[in-house]
Every structure is written in structure tokens, then in C-alpha cells.
Short mmCIF file of C-alpha atoms in Angstrom, two decimals:
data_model
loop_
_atom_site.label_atom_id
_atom_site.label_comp_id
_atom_site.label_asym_id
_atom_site.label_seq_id
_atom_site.Cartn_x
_atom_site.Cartn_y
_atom_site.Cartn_z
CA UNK I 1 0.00 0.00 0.00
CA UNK I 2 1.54 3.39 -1.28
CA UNK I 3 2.64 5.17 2.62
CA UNK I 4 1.48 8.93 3.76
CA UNK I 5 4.00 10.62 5.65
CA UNK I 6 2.72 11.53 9.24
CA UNK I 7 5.48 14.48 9.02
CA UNK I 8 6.57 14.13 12.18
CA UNK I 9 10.17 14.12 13.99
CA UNK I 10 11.28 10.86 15.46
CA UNK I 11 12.53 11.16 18.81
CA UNK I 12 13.84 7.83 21.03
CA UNK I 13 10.68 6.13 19.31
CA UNK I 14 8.08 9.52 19.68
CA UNK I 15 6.76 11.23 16.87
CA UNK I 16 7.67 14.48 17.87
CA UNK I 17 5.69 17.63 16.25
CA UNK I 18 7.57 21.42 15.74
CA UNK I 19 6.81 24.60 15.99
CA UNK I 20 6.55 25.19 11.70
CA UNK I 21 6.56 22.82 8.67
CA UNK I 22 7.80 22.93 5.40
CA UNK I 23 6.39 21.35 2.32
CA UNK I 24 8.39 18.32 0.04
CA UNK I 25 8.98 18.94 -3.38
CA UNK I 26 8.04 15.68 -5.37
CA UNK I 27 8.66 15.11 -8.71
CA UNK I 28 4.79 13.37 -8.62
CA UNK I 29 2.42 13.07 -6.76
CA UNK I 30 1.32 15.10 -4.17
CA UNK I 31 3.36 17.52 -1.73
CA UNK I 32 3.69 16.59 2.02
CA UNK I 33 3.81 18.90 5.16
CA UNK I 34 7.07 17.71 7.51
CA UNK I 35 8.09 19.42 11.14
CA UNK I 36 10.97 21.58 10.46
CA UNK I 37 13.51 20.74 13.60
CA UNK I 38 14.41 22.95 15.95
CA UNK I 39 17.83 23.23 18.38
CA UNK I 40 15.54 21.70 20.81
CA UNK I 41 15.04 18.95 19.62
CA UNK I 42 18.29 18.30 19.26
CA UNK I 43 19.02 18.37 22.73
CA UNK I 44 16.28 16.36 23.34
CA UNK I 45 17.32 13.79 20.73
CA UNK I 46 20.58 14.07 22.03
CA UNK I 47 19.75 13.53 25.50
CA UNK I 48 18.21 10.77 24.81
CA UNK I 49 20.94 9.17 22.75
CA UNK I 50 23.37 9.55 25.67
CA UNK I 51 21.12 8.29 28.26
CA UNK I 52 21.19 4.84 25.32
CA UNK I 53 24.60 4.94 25.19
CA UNK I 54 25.04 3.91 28.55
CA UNK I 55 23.43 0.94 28.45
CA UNK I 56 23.77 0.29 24.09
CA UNK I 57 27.60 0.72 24.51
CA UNK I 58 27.53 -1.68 26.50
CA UNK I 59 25.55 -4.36 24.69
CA UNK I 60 27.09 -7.43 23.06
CA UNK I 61 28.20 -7.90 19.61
CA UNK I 62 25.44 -10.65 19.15
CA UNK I 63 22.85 -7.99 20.48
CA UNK I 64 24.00 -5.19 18.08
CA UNK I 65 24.49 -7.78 15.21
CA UNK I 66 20.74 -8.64 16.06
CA UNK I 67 19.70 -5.06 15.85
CA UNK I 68 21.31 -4.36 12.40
CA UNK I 69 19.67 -7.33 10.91
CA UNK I 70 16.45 -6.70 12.20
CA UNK I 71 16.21 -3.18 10.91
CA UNK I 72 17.47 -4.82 7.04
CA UNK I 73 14.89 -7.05 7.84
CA UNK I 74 12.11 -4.26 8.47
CA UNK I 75 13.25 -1.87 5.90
CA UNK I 76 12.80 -4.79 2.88
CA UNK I 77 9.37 -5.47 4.54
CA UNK I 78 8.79 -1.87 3.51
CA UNK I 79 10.45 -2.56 0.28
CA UNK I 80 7.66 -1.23 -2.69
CA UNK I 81 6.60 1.77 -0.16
CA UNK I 82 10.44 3.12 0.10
CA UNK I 83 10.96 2.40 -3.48
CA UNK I 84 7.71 4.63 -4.43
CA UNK I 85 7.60 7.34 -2.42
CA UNK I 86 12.15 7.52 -2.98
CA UNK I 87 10.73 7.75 -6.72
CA UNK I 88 8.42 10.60 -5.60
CA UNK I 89 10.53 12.79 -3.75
CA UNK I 90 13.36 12.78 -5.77
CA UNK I 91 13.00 11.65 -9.29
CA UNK I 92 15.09 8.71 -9.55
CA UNK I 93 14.30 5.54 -11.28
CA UNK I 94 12.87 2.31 -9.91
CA UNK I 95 15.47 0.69 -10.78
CA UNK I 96 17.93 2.86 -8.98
CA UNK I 97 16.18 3.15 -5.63
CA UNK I 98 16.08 -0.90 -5.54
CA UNK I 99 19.40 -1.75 -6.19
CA UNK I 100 20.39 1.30 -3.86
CA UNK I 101 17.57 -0.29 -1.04
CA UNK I 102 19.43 -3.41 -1.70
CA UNK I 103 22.92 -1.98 -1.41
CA UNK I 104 21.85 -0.44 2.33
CA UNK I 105 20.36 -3.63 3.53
CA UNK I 106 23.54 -5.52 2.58
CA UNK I 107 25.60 -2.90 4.55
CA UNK I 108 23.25 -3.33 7.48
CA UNK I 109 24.43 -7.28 7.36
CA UNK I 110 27.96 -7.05 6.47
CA UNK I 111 28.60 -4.85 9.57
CA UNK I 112 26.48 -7.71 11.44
CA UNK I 113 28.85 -9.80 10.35
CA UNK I 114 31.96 -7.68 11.00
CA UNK I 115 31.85 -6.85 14.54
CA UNK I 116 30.59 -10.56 15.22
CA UNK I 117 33.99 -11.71 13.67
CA UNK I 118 35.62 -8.95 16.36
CA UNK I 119 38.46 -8.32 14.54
CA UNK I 120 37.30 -4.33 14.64
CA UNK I 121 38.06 -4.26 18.16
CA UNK I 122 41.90 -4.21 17.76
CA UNK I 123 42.86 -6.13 20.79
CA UNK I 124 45.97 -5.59 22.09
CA UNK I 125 48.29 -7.18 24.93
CA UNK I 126 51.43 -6.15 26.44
CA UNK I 127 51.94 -8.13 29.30
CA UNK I 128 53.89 -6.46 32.36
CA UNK I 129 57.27 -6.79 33.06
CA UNK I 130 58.23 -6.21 36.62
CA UNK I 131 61.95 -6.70 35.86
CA UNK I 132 62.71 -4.59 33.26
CA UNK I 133 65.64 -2.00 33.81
CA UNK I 134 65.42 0.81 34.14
CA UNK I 135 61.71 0.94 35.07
CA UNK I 136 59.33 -2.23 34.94
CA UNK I 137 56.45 -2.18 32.61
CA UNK I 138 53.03 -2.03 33.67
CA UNK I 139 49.79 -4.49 31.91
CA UNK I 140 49.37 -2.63 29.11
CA UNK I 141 46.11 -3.67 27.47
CA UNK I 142 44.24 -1.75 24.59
CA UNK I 143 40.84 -2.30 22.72
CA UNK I 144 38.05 0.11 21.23
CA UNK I 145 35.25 1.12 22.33
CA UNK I 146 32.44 3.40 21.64
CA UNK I 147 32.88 6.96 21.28
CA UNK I 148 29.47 8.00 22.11
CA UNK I 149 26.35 9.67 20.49
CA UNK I 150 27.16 10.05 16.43
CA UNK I 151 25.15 12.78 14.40
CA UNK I 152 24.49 11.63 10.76
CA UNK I 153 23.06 14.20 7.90
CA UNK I 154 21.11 12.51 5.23
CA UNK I 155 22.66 13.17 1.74
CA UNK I 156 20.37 14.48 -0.80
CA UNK I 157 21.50 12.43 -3.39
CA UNK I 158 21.76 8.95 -1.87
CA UNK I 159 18.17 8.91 -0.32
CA UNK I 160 19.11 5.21 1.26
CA UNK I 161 22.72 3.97 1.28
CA UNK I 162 23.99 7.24 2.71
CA UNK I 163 20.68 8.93 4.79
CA UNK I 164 18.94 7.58 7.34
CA UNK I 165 19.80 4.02 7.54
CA UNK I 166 22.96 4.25 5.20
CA UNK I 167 26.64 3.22 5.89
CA UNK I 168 27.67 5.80 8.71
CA UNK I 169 24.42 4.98 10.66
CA UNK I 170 25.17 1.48 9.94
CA UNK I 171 28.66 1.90 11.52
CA UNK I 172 27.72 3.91 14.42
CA UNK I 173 24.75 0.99 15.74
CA UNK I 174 27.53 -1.33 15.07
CA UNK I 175 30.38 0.18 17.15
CA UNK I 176 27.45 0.97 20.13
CA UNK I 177 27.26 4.49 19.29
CA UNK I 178 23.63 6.10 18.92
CA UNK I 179 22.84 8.18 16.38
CA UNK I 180 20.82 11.12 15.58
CA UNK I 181 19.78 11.69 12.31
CA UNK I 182 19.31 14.79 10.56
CA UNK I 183 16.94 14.22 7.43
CA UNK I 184 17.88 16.31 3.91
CA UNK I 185 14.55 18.08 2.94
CA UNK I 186 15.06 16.76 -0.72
CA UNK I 187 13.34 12.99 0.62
CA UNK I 188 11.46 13.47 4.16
CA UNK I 189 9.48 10.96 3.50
CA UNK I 190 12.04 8.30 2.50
CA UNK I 191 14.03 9.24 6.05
CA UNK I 192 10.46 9.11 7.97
CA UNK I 193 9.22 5.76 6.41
CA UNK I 194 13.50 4.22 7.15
CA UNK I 195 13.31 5.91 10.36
CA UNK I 196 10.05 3.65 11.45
CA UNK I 197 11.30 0.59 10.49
CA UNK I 198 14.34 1.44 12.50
CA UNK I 199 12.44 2.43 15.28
CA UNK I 200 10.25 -0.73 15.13
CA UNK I 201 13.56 -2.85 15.05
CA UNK I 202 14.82 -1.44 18.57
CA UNK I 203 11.52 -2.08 19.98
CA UNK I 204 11.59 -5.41 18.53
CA UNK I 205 15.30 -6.07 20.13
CA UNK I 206 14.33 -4.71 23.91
CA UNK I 207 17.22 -1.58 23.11
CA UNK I 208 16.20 1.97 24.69
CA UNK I 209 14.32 3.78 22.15
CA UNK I 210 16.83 6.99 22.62
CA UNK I 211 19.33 4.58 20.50
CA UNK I 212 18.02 6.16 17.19
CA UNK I 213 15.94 9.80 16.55
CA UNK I 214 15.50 11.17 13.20
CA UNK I 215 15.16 15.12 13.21
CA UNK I 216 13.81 16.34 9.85
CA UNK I 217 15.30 19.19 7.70
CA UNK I 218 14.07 22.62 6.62
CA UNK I 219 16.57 24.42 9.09
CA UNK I 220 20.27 25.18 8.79
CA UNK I 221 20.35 25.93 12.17
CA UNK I 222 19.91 22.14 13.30
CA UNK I 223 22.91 21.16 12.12
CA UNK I 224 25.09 23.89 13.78
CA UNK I 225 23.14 22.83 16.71
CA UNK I 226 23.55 18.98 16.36
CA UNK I 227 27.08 19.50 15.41
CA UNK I 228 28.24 21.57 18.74
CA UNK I 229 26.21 20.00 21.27
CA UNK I 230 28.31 18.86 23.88
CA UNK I 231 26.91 15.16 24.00
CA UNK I 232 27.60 14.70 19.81
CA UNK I 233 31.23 12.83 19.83
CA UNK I 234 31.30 12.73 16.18
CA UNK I 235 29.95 13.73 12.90
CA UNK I 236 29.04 11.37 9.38
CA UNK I 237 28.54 13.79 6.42
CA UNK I 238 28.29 13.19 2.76
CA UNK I 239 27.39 16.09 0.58
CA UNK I 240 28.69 19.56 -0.71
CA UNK I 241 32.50 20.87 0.01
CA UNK I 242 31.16 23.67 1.03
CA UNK I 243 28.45 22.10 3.89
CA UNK I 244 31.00 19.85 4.59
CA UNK I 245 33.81 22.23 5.35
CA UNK I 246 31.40 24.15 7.18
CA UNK I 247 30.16 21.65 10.00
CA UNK I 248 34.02 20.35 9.93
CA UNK I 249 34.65 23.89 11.22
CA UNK I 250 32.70 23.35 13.66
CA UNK I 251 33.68 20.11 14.85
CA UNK I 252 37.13 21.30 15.10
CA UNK I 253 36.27 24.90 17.19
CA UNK I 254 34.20 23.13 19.99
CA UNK I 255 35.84 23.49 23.38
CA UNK I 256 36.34 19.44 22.86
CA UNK I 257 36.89 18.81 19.36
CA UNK I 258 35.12 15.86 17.98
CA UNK I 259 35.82 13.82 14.68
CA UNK I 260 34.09 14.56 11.12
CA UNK I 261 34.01 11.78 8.70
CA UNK I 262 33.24 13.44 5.49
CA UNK I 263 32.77 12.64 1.84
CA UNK I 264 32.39 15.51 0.14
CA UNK I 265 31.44 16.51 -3.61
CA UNK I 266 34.54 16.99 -6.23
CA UNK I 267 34.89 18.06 -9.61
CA UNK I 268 37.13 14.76 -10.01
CA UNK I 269 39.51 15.80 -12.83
CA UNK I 270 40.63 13.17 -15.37
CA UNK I 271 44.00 13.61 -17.12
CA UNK I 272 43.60 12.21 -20.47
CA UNK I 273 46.81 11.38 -22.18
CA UNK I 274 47.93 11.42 -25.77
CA UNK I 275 48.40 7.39 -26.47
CA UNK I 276 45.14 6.67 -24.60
CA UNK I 277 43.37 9.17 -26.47
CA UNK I 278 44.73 8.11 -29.97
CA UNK I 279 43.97 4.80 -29.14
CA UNK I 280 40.33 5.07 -27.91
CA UNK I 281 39.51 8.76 -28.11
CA UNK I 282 36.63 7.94 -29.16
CA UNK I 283 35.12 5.18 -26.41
CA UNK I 284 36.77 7.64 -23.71
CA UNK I 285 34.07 10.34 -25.22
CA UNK I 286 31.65 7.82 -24.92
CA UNK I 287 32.19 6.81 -21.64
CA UNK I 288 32.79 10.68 -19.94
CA UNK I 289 29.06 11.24 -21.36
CA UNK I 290 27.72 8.23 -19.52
CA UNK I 291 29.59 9.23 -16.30
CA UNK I 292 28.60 12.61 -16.91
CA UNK I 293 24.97 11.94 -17.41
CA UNK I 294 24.66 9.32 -14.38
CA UNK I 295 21.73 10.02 -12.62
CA UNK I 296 21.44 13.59 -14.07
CA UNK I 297 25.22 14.14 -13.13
CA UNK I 298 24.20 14.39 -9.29
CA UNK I 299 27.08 12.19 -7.81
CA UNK I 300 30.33 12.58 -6.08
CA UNK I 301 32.19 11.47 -8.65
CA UNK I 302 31.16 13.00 -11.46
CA UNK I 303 34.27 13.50 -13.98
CA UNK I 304 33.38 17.33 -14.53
CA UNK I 305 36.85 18.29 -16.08
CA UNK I 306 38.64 16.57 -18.57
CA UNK I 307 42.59 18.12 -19.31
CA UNK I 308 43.83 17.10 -22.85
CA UNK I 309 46.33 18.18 -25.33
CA UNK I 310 45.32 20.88 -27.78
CA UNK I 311 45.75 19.24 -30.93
CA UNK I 312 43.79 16.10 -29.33
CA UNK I 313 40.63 18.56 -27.69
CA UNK I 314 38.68 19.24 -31.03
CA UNK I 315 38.22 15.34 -31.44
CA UNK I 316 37.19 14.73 -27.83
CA UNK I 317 34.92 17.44 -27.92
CA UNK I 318 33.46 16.71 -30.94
CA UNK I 319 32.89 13.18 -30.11
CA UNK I 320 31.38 14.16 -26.48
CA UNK I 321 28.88 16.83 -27.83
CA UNK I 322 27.61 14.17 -30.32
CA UNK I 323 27.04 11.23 -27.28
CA UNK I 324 25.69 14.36 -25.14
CA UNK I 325 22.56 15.07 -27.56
CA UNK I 326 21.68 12.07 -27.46
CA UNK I 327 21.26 11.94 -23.72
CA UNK I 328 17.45 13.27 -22.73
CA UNK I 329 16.14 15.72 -20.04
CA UNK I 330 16.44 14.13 -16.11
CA UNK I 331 14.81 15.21 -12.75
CA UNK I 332 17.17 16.66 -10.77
CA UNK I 333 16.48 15.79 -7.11
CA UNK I 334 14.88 19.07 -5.59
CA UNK I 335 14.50 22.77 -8.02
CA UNK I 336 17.15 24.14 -5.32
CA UNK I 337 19.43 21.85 -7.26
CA UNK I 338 18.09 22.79 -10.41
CA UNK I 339 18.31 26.39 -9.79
CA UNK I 340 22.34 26.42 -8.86
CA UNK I 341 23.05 24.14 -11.95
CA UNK I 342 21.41 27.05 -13.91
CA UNK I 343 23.24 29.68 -11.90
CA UNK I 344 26.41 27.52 -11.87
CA UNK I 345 26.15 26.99 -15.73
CA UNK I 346 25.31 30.76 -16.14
CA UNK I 347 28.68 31.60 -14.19
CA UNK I 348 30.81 29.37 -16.14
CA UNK I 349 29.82 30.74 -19.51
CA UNK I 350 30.50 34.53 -18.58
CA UNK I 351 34.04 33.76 -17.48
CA UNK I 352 36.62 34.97 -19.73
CA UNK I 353 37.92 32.37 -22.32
CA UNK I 354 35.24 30.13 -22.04
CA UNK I 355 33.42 28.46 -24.86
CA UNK I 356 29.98 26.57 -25.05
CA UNK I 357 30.16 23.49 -27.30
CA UNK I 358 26.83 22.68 -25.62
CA UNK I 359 24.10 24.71 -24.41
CA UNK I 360 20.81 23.38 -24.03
CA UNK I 361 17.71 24.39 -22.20
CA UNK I 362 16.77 23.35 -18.47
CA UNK I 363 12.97 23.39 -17.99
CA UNK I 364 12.53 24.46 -13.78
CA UNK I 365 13.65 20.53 -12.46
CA UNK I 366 14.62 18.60 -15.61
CA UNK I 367 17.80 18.92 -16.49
CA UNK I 368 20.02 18.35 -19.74
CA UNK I 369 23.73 18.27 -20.32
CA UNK I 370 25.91 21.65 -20.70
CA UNK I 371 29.87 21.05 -21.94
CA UNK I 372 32.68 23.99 -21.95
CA UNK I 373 35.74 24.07 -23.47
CA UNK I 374 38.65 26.30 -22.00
CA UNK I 375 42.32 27.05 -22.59
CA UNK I 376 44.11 25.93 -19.41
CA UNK I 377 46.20 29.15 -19.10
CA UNK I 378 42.71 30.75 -18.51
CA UNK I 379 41.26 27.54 -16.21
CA UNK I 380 44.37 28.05 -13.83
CA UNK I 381 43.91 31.85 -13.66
CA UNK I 382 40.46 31.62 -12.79
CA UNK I 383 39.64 29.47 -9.43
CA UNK I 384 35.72 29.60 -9.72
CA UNK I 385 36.05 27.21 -13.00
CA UNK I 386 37.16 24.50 -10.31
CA UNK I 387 34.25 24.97 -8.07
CA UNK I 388 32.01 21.87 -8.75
CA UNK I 389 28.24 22.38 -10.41
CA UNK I 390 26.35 19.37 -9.23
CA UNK I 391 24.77 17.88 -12.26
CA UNK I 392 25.21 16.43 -16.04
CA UNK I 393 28.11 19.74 -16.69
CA UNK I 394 31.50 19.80 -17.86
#
């Protein structure tokens, strides 16, 4: 049965209403009203994830192995809702939202299976020695343990493997650390529907509900907040340089500075060089525009500049345009997206020494593929032509 949002913040198992609401932005269907979070609710999520921790971090490996399969368990029991309303919210295909469903499921399990095997714990031994000159040696032993409450902010391009229930909340349950989530406003209802099946797997395993909270998006201000509060002990973030570098600043100017594990976006330059490109200039063309193109260009590691030779750059761009065209309008996932791939492209074709060997037109949220050609004197004098654009653009 297709799933209606209740738009409400999860908090240690309570659906948790705020004091405003924003509205989703599907590609179809119907909008949805969500709580926009507040800071507190972040203490109160917070709170409650360190009042967890104390007994969670202390749980067994069999108990928190339990735990991650049950929620892959309860999220595949959900499987045709997430895939549908994922579709809705953010425009990507079936197809992709399964395999990616699939893909956070199977990270769920293999970090079952990891910390059962124990080898994360890095055991260590070194036995005292009472005679040793010129001082004896004490027992030294040494083993990890949980750091604490983790924050996690949903990416808005991975609405599965790296959101709610992706790889760094996976990690966190596993180690014994609870997490707070921080939804991205670009699939609310993809992190509520996740965030209920996680919710419903604590319950299931007898842990304390404060284990997990999901705090919805449609503030900045809840991730300054989630980011500095004294309980947080450290940070999982994939998404933009700029947000990333941002709550890493952050991290690193609290009175107790607390880790940030962050992927963060990249133009991801490829150096083409002159054998490879008179050998297969032509399949290299080929494959850029697929890689380009990938799910309207709106991944991490999206090639978006390509340095070649002079005498080899009319071929590749020739050949590139021509796979380009051929390449139809996609959804990007929200219009904010849309808008700064407009604004981005806009900025790129005004710089000086910049050419457009494809300019086509971008209707509000679908997108189609722009490619610029500059002379690398002019590319090194002018920073702003390395700042990423996050879509199908080159």
C-alpha cells in the first residue's frame, strides 16, 4: 500500500511535532507537510541518545548484530513503499532506488557480520614486566570502544545507502554508538518511512528507544546545533565541500573537538593522455558522457573536467557533444538543485575564455547536459572554473 508521511520528527521512538513545517517537493504526486527541527530537539534527541549509550555501549556484539539485521529485515518489509515514495521525492528511477535499497540492507548485514567476527576491536596485549631496567612495565592492554552519540546528515542524493539508515548509521549501531539523524529536505518521507522501520527494530530487540531519533530538515540551524552540542562525539557527512567544510569547522572549534568523517562533492579531474586518447579517443568520449549523465550528473564522482592536449581537444569534444545530444532531459532531485546548476552553468559561460560546445535548455527541475571548453592558461587563472556544479556539466 503506497505510505502517507505523518510528518513528524522521530525522537527515542516519539513522533515528535515542531513549531513550523515545510512542504516536500516531489517530482509526482502530491506535496507533504514535515516538522521543520528545531535546536531543541536536538538536545532532546541528544539527550536521549546519551542516556542509550550507557546501556547500548555496553551491549554485546550478538545484540547489536541482532539489531542491524532486524532493521534490514524491516526496511525490505517496507520494500515497494520506500521504493515509491524515494521515486516521488526525488525523481530517480525504480530501478535505482532498488538496487540502492538493496545496497543499504547488505551494509546493514555485512557490519552484522563484522563486529561478530571482532576483529574491529583491535585487541591488544602487552603483558607487564616487573623486571625490566630501568623501570618495569606495567599491563598494558588496549581495545576500542564506543565513542558516544554520532550525528548523521542525510545526503540528498543517496536517499538510502547514505541517509537515514545508510553506511555511517550502519557503523555507528555497530560500534554501540547512537545516532541522531538529521533528514535532507530533498526525501522526508524516505528518512520518515526508514526511520520507522528502525524504530520498530529497537523495539523489537528490547534496546532503549533513545538509540536512534531522526530530526527532519528545513533548518540550517539544526545542524550547527547537532554539530556543537556537547553530547555529539562525532559527525558522518556526505554532501557539498562547502556544507561539509562548514560543520568540519565546527567540529574542530568546539571546546572538545570531535571527529568529522566526510565525503564531500569533487569536480574529479581526469587527465587524459595522448596514447590513450589516440587509441580510444573515441570510447573515452563515450564513456565521460555516460559518467557525466549518471543520474542527471548528481554524484560525487562526477568527472566534470577533462585536461587534454590541444591538438587532441577538437576530437574529444566533438565526439562528447555528439554522445551528449543524445542523452534526454532528467529530474534533478529538488529545483534548489536545479536552480544552482542554472546559476552555476550561467557563471561558467560569462568567465573569460570560455566556450559553449553545448548549451541546451533546463525546464525548472529537468535537467540536460551543458559542456565547456577552455584554454588551461585561462582555467588556472580563474579558481571559480574549479568549483564543482552538481549535475550532467563539464
Amino acid at each position: 500500500m503506497p505510505y502517507t508521511p505523518h510528518g513528524l520528527h522521530l525522537i527515542a521512538g516519539d513522533r515528535v511535532a515542531g513549531p513550523g513545517t515545510f512542504l516536500s517537493e516531489p517530482v509526482d504526486g502530491p506535496a507533504h507537510a514535515f516538522a521543520v527541527g528545531t535546536e531543541d530537539l536536538v538536545d532532546r534527541a541528544a539527550r536521549a541518545a546519551e542516556q542509550a549509550f550507557w546501556t547500548f555501549g555496553w551491549t554485546s556484539r550478538q545484540d547489536r548484530a541482532a539489531l542491524l539485521r532486524a532493521i534490514a529485515d524491516r526496511i525490505e518489509a517496507r520494500a515497494a513503499a520506500i521504493t515509491r515514495i524515494g521515486c516521488a521525492e526525488t525523481g530517480l528511477p525504480p530501478a535505482r532506488l532498488n538496487g540502492e535499497r538493496g545496497r543499504t540492507t547488505g551494509q546493514l548485514r555485512l557490519f552484522a557480520d563484522h563486529i561478530l567476527a571482532g576483529d574491529y576491536l583491535d585487541r591488544r596485549h602487552d603483558p607487564a614486566l616487573p623486571d625490566r631496567q630501568p623501570v618495569p612495565r606495567p599491563d598494558i592492554r588496549l581495545i576500542q570502544r564506543p565513542v558516544g552519540p554520532v550525528a548523521v546528515f542525510g545526503a540528498s542524493n543517496f536517499p538510502l545507502a547514505f541517509s537515514t539508515a545508510g553506511g555511517d548509521t550502519a557503523a555507528a549501531l555497530a560500534a554501540g554508538c547512537p545516532v541522531v539523524v538529521k533528514g535532507h529536505s530533498a526525501h522526508p518521507g524516505t528518512a520518515e518511512i526508514v526511520a520507522e522501520a528502525i524504530a520498530e527494530a529497537i523495539t523489537a530487540c528490547g534496546l532503549p528507544p533513545g538509540v536512534f531519533s531522526l530530526i527532519q530538515g528545513g533548518n540550517r540551524r539544526v545542524g550547527e546545533a547537532l554539530v556543537t552540542h556537547p553530547l555529539i562525539r562525532a559527525v558522518g557527512f556526505t554532501g557539498s565541500l562547502a556544507g561539509g567544510r562548514a560543520l568540519f569547522d565546527l567540529c574542530a572549534a568546539r571546546p572538545d573537538p570531535i571527529p568529522f568523517f566526510g565525503e564531500l562533492g569533487s569536480v574529479n579531474p581526469m587527465f587524459l593522455l595522448p596514447s590513450a586518447m589516440a587509441a580510444r579517443g573515441a570510447q573515452i568520449a563515450q564513456g565521460w558522457s555516460a559518467s557525466l549523465t549518471l543520474g542527471a550528473g548528481q554524484f560525487c564522482t562526477n568527472p566534470g573536467i577533462a585536461v587534454v592536449l590541444a591538438d587532441q581537444a577538437q576530437a574529444l569534444a566533438q565526439a562528447t557533444v555528439a554522445a551528449l545530444q543524445a542523452v534526454g532531459a532528467q529530474a534533478m532531485l529538488t529545483e534548489g538543485i536545479a536552480r544552482a546548476y542554472v546559476q552555476g552553468r550561467d557563471r561558467i559561460a560569462g568567465a573569460r575564455g570560455v566556450q559553449s560546445l553545448l548549451t541546451q535548455v533546463c525546464d525548472r527541475r529537468q535537467a540536460t547536459a551543458q559542456l565547456f571548453q577552455v584554454a588551461g592558461r585561462d582555467w588556472l587563472a580563474d579558481h571559480a572554473l574549479g568549483e564543482e556544479v552538481f549535475a550532467p556539466w563539464a
